[in-house]
PDB file of C-alpha atoms in Angstrom:
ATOM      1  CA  UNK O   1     106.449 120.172  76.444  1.00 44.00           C
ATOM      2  CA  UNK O   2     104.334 118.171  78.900  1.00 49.00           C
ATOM      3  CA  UNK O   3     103.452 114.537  78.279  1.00 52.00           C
ATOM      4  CA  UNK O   4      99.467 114.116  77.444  1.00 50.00           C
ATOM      5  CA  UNK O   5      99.378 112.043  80.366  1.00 50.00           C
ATOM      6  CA  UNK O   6      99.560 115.087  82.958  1.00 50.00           C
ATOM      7  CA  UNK O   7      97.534 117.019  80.202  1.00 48.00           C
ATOM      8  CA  UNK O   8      94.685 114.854  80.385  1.00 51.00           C
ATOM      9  CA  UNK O   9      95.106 114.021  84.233  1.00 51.00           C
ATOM     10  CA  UNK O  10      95.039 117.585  85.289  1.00 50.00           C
ATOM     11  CA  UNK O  11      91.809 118.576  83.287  1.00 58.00           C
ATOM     12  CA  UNK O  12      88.029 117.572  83.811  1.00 61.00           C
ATOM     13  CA  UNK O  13      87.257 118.383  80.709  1.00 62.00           C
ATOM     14  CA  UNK O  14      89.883 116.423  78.899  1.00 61.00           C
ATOM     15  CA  UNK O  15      88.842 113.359  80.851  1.00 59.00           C
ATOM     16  CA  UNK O  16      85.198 113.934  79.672  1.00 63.00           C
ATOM     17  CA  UNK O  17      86.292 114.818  76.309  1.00 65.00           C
ATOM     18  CA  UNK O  18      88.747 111.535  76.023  1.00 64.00           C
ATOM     19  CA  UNK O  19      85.508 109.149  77.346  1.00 64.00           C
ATOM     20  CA  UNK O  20      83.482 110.295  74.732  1.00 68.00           C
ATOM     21  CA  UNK O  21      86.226 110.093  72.052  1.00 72.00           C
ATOM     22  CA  UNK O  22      85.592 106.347  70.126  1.00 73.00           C
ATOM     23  CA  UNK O  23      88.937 104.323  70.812  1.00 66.00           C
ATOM     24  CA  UNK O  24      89.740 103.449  67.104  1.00 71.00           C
ATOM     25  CA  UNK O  25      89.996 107.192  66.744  1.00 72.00           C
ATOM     26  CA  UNK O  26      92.628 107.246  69.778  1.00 67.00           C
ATOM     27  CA  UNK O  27      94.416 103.979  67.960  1.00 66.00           C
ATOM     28  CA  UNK O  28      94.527 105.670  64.779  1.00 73.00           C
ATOM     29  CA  UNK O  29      96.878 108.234  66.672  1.00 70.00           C
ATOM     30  CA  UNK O  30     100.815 107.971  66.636  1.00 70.00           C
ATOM     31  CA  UNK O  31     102.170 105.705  70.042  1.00 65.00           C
ATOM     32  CA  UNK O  32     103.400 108.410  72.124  1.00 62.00           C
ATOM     33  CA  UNK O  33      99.689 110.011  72.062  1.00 64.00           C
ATOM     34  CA  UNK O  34      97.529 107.090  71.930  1.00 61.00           C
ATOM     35  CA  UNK O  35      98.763 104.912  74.569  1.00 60.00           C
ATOM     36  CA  UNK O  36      98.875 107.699  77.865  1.00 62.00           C
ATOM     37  CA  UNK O  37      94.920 108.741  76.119  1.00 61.00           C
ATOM     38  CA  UNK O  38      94.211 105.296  76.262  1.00 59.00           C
ATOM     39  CA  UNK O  39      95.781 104.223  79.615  1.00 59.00           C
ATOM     40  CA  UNK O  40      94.258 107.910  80.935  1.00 56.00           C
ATOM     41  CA  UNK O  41      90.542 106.550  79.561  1.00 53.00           C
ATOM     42  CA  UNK O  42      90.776 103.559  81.658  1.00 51.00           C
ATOM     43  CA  UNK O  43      92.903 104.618  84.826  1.00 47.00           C
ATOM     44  CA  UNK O  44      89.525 105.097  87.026  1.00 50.00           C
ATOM     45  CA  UNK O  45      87.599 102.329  88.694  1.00 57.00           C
ATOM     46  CA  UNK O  46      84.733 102.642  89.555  1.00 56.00           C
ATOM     47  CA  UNK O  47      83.962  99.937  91.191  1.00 80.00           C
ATOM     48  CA  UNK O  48      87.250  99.363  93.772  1.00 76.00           C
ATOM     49  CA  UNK O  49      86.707 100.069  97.755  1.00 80.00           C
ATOM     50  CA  UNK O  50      89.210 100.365 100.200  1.00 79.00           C
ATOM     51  CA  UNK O  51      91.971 101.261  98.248  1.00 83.00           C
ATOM     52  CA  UNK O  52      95.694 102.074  99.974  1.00 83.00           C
ATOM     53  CA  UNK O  53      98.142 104.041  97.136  1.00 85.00           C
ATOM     54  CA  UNK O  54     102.032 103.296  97.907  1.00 84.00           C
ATOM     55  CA  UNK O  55     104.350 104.943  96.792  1.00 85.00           C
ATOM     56  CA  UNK O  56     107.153 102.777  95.022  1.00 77.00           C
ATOM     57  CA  UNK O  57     109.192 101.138  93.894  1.00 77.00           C
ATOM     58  CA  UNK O  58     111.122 103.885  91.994  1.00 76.00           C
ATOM     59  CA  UNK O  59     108.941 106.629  90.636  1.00 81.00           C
ATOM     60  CA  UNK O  60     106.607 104.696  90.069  1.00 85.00           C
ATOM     61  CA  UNK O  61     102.514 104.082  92.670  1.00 87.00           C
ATOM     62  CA  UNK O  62     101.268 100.908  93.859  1.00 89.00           C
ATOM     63  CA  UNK O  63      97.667 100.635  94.569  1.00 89.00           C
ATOM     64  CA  UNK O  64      96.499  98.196  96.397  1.00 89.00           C
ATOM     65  CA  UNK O  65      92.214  97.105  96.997  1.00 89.00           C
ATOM     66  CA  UNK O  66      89.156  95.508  96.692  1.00 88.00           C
ATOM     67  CA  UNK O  67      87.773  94.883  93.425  1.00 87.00           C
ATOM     68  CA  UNK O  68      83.960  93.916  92.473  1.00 86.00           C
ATOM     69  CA  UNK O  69      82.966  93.303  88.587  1.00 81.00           C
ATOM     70  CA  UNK O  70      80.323  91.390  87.024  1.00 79.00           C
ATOM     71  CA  UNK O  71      79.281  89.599  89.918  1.00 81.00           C
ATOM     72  CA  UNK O  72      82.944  88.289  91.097  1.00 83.00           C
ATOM     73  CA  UNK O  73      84.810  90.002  93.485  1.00 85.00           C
ATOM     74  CA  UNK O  74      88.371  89.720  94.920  1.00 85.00           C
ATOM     75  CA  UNK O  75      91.845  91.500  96.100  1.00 89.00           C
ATOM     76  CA  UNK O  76      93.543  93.744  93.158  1.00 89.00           C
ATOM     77  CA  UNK O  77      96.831  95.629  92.735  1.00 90.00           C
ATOM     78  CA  UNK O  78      97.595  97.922  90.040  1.00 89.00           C
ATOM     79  CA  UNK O  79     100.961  99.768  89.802  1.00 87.00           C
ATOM     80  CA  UNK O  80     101.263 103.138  87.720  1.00 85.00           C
ATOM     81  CA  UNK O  81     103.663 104.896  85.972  1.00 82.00           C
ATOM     82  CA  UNK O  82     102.183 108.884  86.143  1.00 78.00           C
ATOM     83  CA  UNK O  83      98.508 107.613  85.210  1.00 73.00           C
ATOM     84  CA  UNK O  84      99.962 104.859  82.953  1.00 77.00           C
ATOM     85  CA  UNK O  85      98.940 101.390  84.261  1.00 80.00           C
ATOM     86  CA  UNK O  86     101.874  99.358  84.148  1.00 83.00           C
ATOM     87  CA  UNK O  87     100.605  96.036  85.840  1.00 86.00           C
ATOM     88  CA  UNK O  88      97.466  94.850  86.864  1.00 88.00           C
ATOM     89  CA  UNK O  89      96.744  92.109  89.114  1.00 89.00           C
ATOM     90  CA  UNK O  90      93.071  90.982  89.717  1.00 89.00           C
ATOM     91  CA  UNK O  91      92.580  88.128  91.784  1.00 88.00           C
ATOM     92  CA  UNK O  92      88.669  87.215  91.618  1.00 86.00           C
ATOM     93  CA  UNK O  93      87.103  84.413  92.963  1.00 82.00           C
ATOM     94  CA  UNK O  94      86.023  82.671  89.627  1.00 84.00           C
ATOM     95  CA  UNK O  95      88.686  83.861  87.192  1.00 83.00           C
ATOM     96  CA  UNK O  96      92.139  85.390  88.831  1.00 87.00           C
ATOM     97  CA  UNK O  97      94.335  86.585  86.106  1.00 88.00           C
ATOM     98  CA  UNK O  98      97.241  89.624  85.785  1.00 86.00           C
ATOM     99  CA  UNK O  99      97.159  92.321  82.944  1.00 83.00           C
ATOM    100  CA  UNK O 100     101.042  92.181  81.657  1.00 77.00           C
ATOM    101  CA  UNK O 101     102.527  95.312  79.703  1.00 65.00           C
ATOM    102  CA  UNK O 102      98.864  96.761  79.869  1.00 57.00           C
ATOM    103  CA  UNK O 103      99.394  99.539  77.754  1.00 48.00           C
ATOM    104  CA  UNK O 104      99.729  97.874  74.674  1.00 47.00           C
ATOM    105  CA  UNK O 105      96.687  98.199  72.996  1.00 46.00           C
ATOM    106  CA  UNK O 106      97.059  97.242  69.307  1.00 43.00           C
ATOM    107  CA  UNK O 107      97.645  93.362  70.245  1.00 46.00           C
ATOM    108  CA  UNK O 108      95.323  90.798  68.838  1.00 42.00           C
ATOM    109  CA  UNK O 109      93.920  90.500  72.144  1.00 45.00           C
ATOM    110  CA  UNK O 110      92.178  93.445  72.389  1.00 47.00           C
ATOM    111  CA  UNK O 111      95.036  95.277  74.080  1.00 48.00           C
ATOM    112  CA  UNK O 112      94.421  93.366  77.629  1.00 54.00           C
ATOM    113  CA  UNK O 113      97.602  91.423  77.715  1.00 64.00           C
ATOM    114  CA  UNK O 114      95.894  89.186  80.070  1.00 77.00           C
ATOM    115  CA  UNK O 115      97.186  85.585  81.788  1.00 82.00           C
ATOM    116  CA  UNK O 116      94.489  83.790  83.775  1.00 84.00           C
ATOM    117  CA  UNK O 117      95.772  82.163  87.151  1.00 84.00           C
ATOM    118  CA  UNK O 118      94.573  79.233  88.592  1.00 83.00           C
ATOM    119  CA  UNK O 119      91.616  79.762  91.177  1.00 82.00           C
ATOM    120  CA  UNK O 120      93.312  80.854  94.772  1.00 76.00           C
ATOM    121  CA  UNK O 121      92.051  80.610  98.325  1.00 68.00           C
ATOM    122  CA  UNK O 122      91.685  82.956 100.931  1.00 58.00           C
ATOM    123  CA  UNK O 123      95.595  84.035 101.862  1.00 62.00           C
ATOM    124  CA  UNK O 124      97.083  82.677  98.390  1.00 82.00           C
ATOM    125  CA  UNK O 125      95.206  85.935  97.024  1.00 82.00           C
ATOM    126  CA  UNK O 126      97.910  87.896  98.870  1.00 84.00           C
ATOM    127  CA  UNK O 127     100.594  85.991  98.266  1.00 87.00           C
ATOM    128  CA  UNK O 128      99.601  86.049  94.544  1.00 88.00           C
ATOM    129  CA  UNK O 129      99.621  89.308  94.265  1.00 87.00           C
ATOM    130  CA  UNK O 130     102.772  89.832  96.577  1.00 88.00           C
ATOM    131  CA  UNK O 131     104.576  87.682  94.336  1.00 89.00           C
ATOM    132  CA  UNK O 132     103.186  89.488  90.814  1.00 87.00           C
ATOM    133  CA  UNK O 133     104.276  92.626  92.049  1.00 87.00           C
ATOM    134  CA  UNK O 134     107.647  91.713  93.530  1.00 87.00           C
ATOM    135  CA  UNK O 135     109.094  89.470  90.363  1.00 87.00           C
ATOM    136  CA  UNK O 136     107.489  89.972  87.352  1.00 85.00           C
ATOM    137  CA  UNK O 137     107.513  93.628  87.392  1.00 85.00           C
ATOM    138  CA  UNK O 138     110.810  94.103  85.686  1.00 83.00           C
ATOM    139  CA  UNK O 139     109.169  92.027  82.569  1.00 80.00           C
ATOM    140  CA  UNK O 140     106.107  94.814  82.267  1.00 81.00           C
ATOM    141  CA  UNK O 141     108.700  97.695  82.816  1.00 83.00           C
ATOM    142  CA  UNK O 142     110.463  96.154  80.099  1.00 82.00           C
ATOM    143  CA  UNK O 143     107.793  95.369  77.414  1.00 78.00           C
ATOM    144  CA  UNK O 144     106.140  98.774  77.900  1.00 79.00           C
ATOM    145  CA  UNK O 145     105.893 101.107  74.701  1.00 78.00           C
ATOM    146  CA  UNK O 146     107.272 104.281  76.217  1.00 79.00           C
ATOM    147  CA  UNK O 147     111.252 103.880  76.090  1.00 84.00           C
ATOM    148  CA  UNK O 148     111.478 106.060  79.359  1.00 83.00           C
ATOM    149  CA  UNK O 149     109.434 103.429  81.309  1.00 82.00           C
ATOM    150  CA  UNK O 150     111.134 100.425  79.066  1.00 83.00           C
ATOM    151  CA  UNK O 151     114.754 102.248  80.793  1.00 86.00           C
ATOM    152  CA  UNK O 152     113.763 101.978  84.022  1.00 86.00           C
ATOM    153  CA  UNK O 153     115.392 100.073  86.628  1.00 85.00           C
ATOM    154  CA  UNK O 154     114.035  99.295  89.776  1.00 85.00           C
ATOM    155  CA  UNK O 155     115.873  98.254  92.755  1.00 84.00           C
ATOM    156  CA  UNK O 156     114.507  94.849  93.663  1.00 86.00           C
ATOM    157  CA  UNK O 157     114.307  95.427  97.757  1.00 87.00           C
ATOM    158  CA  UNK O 158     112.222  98.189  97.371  1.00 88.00           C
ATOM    159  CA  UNK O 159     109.695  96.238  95.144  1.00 86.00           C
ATOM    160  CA  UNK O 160     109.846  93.423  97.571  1.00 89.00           C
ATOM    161  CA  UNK O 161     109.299  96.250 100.560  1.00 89.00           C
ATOM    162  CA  UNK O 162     105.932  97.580  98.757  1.00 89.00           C
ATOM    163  CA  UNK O 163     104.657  94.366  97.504  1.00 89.00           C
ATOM    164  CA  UNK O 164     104.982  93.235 101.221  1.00 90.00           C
ATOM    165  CA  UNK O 165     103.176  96.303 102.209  1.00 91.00           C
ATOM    166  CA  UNK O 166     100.714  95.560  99.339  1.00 90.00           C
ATOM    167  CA  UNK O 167     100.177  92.051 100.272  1.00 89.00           C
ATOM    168  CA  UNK O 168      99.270  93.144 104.292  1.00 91.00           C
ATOM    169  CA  UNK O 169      96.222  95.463 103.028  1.00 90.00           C
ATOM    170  CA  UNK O 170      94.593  92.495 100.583  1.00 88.00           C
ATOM    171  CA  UNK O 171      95.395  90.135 103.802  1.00 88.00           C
ATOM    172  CA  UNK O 172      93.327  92.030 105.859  1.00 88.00           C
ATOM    173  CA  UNK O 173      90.763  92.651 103.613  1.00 86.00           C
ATOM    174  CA  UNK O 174      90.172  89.070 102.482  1.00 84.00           C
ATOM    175  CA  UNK O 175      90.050  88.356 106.122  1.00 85.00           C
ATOM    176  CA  UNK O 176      87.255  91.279 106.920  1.00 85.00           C
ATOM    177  CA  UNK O 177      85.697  90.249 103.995  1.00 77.00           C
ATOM    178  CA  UNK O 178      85.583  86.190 104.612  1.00 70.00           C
ATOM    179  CA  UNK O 179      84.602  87.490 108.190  1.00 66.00           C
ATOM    180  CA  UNK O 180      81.298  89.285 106.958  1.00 68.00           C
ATOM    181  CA  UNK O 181      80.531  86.126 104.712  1.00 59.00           C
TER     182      UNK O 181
END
């Protein structure tokens, strides 16, 4: 049997459907549906530009770009797990903060997991999210709801290699972007 995940990434109309679907009635469903509908419902951004996928570490994709939202704007990772978002790092001008063990969506918080970071500057964006990416991935692999993804190891060079790779794009963004300022 195929995991909803791929169901719902591989069909327009399931994507459409799942939008319009109110997210109580995806909560309501057991785990193993409701959190690949959930994480599928919120996998696309709209509002990201220049945006690099790697592939790594493990099985898992590392995207890496330029975020804009309500007004603030800033260097973002995400890395995915199939169209699960595992980790989320957003580091915007006004309020930075990382989306730990995203996919758990019946916490008291609304299901965002979030931690806000201190404000950053210029090339600490980078290194913020070179760091996120590098160390405290193990710690969302680990709290995520799926067993599968919770069993996952990760060998720790190659999530040093892509955060490195990660961290180069969001340098030279910030820079093109402080450049155009």
């Amino acid at each position: 049997m195929r995991p909803v995940s791929s169901i719902v990434a591989g069909s327009p109309l399931a994507v459409r459907v799942l939008r319009r679907t109110p997210p109580r009635w995806l909560r309501a469903l057991p785990d193993r549906v409701s959190v690949p509908l959930v994480a599928a419902r919120r996998h696309e951004r709209a509002n990201v530009e220049d945006v690099v996928l790697l592939e790594g570490p493990g099985v898992l994709t590392t995207s890496a770009y330029w975020l804009t939202t309500r007004g603030d704007e800033g260097p973002a990772a995400s890395v995915f797990y199939g169209c699960e978002e595992i980790l989320r790092v957003d580091v915007l001008a006004t309020a930075p903060h990382v989306h730990y063990g995203f996919n758990r969506h019946r916490g008291s918080d609304g299901g965002e997991g979030r931690v806000y970071l201190p404000p950053v500057v210029g090339g600490d964006a980078a290194a913020r999210v070179h760091h996120e990416l590098a160390h405290n991935l193990p710690v969302c692999l680990g709290s995520h709801p799926r067993r599968a993804v919770r069993q996952m190891r990760i060998d720790q060079s190659e999530a040093e290699a892509v955060a490195g790779r990660a961290a180069r794009h969001l340098d030279a963004l910030v820079a093109t972007r402080v450049a155009r300022a």
